Coordinates of N, CA and C and ligand atoms in Angstrom, one line a residue:
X29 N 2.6 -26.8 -56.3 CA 1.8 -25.7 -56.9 C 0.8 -25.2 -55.8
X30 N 0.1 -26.2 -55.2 CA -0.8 -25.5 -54.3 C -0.3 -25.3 -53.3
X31 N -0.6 -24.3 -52.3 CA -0.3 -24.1 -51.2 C -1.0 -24.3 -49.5
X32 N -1.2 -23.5 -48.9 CA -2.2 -23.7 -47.4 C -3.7 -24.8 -48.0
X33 N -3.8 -25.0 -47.2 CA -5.5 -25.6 -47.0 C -6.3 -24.5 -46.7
X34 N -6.7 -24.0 -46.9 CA -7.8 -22.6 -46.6 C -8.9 -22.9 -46.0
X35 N -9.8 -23.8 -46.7 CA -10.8 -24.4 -45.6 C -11.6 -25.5 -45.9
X36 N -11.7 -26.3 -45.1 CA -12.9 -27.6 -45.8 C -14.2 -27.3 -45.4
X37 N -15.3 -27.4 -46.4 CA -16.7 -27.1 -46.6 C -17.4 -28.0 -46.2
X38 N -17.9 -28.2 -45.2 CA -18.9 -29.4 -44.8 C -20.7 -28.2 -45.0
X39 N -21.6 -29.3 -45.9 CA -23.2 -29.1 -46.5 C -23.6 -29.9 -45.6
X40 N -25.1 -28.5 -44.7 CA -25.7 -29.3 -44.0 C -26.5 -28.9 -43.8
X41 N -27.9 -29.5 -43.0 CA -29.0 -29.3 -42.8 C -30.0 -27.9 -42.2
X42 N -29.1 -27.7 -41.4 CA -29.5 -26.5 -40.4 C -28.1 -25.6 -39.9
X43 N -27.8 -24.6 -40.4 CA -26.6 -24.2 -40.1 C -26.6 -23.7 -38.4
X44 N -27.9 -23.6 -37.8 CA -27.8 -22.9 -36.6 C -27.0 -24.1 -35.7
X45 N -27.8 -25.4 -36.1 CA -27.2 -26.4 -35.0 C -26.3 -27.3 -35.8
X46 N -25.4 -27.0 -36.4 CA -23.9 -27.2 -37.0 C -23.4 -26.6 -36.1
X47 N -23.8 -25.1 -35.9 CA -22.8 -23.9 -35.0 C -22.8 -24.5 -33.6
X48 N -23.8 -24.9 -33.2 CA -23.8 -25.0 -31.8 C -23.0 -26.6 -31.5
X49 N -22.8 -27.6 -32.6 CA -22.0 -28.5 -32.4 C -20.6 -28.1 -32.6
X50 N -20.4 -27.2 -33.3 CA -19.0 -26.2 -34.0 C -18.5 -26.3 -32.2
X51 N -19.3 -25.1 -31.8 CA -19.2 -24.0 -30.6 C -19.1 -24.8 -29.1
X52 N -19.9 -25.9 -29.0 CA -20.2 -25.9 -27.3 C -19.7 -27.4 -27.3
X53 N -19.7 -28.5 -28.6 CA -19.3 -29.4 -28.5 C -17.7 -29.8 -28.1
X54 N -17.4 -29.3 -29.6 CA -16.0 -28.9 -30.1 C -15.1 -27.8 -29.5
X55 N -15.8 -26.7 -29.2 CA -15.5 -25.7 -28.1 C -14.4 -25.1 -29.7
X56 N -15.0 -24.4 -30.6 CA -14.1 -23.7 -31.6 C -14.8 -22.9 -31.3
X57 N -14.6 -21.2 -32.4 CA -15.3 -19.9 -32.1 C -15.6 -20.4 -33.5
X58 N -17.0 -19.7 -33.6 CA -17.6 -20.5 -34.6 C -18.4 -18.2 -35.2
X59 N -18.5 -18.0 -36.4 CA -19.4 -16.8 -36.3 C -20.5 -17.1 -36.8
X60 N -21.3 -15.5 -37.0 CA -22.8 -15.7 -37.1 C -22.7 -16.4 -38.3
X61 N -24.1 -16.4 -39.0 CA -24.7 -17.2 -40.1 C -24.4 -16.1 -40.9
X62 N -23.9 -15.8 -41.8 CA -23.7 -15.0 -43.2 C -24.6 -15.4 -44.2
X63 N -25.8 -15.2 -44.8 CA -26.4 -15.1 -46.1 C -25.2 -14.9 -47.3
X64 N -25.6 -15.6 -48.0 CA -24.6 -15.0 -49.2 C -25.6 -15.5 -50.6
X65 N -26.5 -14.5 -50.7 CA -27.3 -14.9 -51.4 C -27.0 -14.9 -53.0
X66 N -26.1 -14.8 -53.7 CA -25.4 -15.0 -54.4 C -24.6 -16.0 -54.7
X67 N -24.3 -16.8 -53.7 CA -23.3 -17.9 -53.8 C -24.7 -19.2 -53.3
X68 N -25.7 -18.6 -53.0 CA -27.2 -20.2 -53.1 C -26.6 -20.1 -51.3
X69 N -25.6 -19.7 -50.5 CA -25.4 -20.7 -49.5 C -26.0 -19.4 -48.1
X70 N -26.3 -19.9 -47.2 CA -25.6 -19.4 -45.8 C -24.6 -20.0 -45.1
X71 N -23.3 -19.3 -44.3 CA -22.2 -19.8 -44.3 C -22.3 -19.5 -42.7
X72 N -21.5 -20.2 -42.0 CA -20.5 -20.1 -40.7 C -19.6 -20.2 -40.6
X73 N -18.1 -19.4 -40.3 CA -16.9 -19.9 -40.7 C -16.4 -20.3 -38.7
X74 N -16.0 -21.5 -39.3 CA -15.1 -21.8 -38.0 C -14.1 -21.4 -38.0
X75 N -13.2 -20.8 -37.3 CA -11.7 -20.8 -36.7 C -11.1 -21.9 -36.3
X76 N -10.6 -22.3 -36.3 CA -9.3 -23.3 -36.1 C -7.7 -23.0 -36.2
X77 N -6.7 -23.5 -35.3 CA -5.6 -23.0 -35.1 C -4.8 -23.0 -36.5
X78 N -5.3 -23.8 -37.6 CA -4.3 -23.5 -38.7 C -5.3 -23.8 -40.0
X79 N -6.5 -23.9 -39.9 CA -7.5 -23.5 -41.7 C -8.9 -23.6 -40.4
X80 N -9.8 -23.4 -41.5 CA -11.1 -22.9 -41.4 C -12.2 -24.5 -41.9
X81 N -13.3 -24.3 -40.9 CA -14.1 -25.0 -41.5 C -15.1 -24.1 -42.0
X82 N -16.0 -24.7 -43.3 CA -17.0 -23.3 -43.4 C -18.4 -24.2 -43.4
X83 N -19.3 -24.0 -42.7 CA -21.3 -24.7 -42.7 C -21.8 -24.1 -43.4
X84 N -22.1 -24.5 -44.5 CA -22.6 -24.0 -45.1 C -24.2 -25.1 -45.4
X85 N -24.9 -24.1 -45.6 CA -26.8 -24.5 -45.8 C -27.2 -24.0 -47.2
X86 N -27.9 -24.5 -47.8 CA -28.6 -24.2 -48.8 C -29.4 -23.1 -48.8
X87 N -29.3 -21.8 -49.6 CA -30.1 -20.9 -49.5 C -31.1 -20.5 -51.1
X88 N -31.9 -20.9 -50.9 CA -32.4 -20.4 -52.0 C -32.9 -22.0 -52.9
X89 N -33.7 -21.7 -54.1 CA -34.1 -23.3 -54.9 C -32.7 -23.6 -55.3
X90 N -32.4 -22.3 -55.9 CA -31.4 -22.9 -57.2 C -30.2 -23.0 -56.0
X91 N -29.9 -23.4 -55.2 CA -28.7 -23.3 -54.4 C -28.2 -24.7 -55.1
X92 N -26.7 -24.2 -55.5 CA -25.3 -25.6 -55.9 C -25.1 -26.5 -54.9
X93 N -25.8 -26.4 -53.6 CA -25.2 -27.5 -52.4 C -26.5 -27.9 -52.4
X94 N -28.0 -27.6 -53.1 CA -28.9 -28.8 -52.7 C -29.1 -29.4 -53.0
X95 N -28.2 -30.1 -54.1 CA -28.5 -31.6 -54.5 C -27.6 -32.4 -53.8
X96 N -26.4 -31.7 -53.7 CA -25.7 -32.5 -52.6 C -26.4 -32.8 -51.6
X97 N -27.2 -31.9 -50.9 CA -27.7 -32.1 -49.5 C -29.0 -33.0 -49.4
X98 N -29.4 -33.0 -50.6 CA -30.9 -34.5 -50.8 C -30.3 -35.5 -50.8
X99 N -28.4 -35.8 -51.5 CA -28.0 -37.1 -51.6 C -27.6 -37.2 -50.4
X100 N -27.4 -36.2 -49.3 CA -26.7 -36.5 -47.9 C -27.2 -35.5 -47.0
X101 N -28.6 -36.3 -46.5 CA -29.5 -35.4 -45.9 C -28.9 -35.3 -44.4
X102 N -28.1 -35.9 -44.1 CA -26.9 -35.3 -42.5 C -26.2 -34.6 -42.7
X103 N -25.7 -33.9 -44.3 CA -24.9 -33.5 -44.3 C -23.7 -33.8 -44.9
X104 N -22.2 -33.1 -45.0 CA -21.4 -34.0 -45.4 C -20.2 -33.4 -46.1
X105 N -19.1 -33.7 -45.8 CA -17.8 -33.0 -46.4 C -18.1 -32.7 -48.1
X106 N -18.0 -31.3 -48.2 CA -18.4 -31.0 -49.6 C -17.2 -30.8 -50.4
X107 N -16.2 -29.6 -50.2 CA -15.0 -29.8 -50.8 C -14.1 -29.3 -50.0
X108 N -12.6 -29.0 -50.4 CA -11.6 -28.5 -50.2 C -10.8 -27.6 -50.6
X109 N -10.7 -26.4 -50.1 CA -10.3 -25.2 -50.9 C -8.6 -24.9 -50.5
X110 N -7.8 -25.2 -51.7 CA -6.4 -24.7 -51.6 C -6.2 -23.8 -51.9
X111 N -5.1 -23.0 -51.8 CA -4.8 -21.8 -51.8 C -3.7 -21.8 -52.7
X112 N -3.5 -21.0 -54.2 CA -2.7 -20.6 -54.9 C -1.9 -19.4 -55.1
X113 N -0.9 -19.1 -55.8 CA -0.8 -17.6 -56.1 C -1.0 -17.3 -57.1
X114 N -1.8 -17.6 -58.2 CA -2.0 -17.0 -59.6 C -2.8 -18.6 -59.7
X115 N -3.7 -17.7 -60.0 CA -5.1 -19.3 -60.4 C -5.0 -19.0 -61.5
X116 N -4.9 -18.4 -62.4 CA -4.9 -18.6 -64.2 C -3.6 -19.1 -64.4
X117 N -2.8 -19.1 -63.7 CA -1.3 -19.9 -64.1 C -1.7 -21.4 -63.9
X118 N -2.4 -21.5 -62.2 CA -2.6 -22.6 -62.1 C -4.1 -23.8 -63.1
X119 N -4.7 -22.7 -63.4 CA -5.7 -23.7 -64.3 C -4.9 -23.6 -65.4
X120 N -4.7 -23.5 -66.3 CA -3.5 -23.2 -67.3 C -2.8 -24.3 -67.4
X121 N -1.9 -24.5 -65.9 CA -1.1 -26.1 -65.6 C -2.0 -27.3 -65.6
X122 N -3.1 -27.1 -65.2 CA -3.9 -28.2 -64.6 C -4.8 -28.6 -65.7
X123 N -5.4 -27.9 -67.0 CA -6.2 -28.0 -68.1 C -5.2 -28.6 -68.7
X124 N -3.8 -28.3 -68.9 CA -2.4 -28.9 -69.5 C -2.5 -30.5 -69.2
X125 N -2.6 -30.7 -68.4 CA -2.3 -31.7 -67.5 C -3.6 -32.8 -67.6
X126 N -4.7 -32.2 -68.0 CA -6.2 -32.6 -68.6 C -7.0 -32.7 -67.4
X127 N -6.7 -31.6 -66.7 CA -7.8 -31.7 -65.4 C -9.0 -31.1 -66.2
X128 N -10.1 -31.1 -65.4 CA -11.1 -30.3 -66.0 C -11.6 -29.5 -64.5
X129 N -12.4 -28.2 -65.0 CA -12.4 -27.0 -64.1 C -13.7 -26.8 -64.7
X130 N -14.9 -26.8 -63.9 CA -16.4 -27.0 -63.7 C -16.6 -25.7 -64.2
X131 N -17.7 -25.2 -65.1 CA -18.4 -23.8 -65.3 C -17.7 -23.7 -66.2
X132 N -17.6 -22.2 -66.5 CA -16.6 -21.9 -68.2 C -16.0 -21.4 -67.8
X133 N -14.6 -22.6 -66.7 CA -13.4 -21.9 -66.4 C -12.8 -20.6 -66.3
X134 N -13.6 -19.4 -66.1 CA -13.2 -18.4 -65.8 C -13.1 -18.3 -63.9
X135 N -12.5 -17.5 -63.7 CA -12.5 -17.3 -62.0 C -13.3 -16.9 -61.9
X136 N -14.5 -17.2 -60.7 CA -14.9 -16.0 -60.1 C -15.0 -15.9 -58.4
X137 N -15.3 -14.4 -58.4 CA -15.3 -13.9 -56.7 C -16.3 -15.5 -55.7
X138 N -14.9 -15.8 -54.7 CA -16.0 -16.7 -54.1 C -16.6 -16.1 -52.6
X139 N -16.6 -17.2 -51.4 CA -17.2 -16.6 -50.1 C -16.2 -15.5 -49.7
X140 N -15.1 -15.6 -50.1 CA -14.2 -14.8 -49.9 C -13.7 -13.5 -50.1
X141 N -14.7 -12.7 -51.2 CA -14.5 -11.9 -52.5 C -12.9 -12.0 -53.1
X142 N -12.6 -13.5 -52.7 CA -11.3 -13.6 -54.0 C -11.6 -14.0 -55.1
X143 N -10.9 -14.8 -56.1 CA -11.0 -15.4 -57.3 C -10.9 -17.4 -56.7
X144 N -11.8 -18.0 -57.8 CA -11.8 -19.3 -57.0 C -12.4 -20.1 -58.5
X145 N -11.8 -20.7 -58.4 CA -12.3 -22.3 -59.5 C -12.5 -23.7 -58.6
X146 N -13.6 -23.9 -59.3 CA -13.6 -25.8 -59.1 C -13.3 -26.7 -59.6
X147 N -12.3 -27.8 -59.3 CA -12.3 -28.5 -60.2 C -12.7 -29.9 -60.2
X148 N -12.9 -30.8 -61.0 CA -14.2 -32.3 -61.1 C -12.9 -32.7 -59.9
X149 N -14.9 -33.5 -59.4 CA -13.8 -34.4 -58.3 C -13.4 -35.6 -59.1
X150 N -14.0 -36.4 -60.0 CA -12.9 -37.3 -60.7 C -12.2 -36.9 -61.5
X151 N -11.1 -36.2 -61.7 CA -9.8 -35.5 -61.5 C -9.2 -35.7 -60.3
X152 N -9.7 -35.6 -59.1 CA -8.7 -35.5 -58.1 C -9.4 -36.0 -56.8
X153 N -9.3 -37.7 -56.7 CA -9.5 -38.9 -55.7 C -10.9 -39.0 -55.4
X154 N -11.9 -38.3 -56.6 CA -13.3 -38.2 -55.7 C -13.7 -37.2 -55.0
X155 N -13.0 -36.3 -54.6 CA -13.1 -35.2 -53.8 C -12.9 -33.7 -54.7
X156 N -13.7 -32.7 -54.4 CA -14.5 -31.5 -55.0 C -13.4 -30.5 -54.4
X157 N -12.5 -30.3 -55.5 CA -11.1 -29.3 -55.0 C -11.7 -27.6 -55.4
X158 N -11.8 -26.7 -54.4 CA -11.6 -25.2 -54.9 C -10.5 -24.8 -54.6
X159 N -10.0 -23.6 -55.5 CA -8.9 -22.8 -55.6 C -9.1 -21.5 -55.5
X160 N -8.5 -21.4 -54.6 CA -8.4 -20.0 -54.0 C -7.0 -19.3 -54.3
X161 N -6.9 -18.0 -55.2 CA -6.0 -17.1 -55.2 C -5.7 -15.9 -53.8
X162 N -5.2 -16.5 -53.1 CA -5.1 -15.6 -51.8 C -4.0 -14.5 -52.1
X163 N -3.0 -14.9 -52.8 CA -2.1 -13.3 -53.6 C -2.8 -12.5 -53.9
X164 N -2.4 -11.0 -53.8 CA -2.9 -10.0 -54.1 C -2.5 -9.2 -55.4
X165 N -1.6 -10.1 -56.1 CA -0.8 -10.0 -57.0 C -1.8 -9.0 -57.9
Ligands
CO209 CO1 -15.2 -23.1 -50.4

């Protein structure tokens, strides 16, 4: 059912010097810092030859990545966003199946202005799965 890996989310301290470990360490193309003051985060998306990393920093009190980031003040692999073609088909299967999908399971627009759900990471190995509808269906 799922498809590509879209991108894994590492929460961290300082997004400037994430980028420059991204950029000069690693030698990836790394872009600017995006505010996305809506989503709590500022973001950097990496390029990489086949998915994306994204740095994301806490913006704002109420930001959803800063409690993560008090429990993991270095930082730290936050989740993993797969890529579907119909996320209401897919939560549908997956609620079936007795996953559970964080918030009042509706989709909404994520970093991406697509549609995106989360689902519990104990549901699936401990790890914080997003769904991404990349169809334009
Ligand atoms: Co994401």
């Amino acid at each position: 059912m799922i498809g590509r890996l879209n991108h894994v989310a590492i929460v961290v301290p300082d997004v400037a010097a994430a980028s420059a470990v991204y950029r000069d360490t690693l030698g990836t193309r790394v872009s600017a810092p995006h505010p996305l003051p809506a989503h709590g985060v500022t973001v950097v998306f990496v390029e990489l030859p086949n998915t994306k990393i994204e740095l994301l920093e806490p913006l704002g009190d109420a930001s959803p990545v800063r409690a993560f980031l008090d429990r993991n003040p270095n930082g730290g692999m936050h989740h993993l966003c797969y890529e579907v073609d119909d996320i209401v088909a897919a939560r549908d299967r997956l609620c079936a199946a007795g996953a559970r999908v964080l918030g009042d399971g509706e989709p909404r627009l994520g970093a991406h202005d697509k549609p995106v759900l989360f689902l519990h990471p104990k549901d699936f190995c401990g790890t914080l799965i997003e769904l991404e509808q990349t169809a334009s269906a």
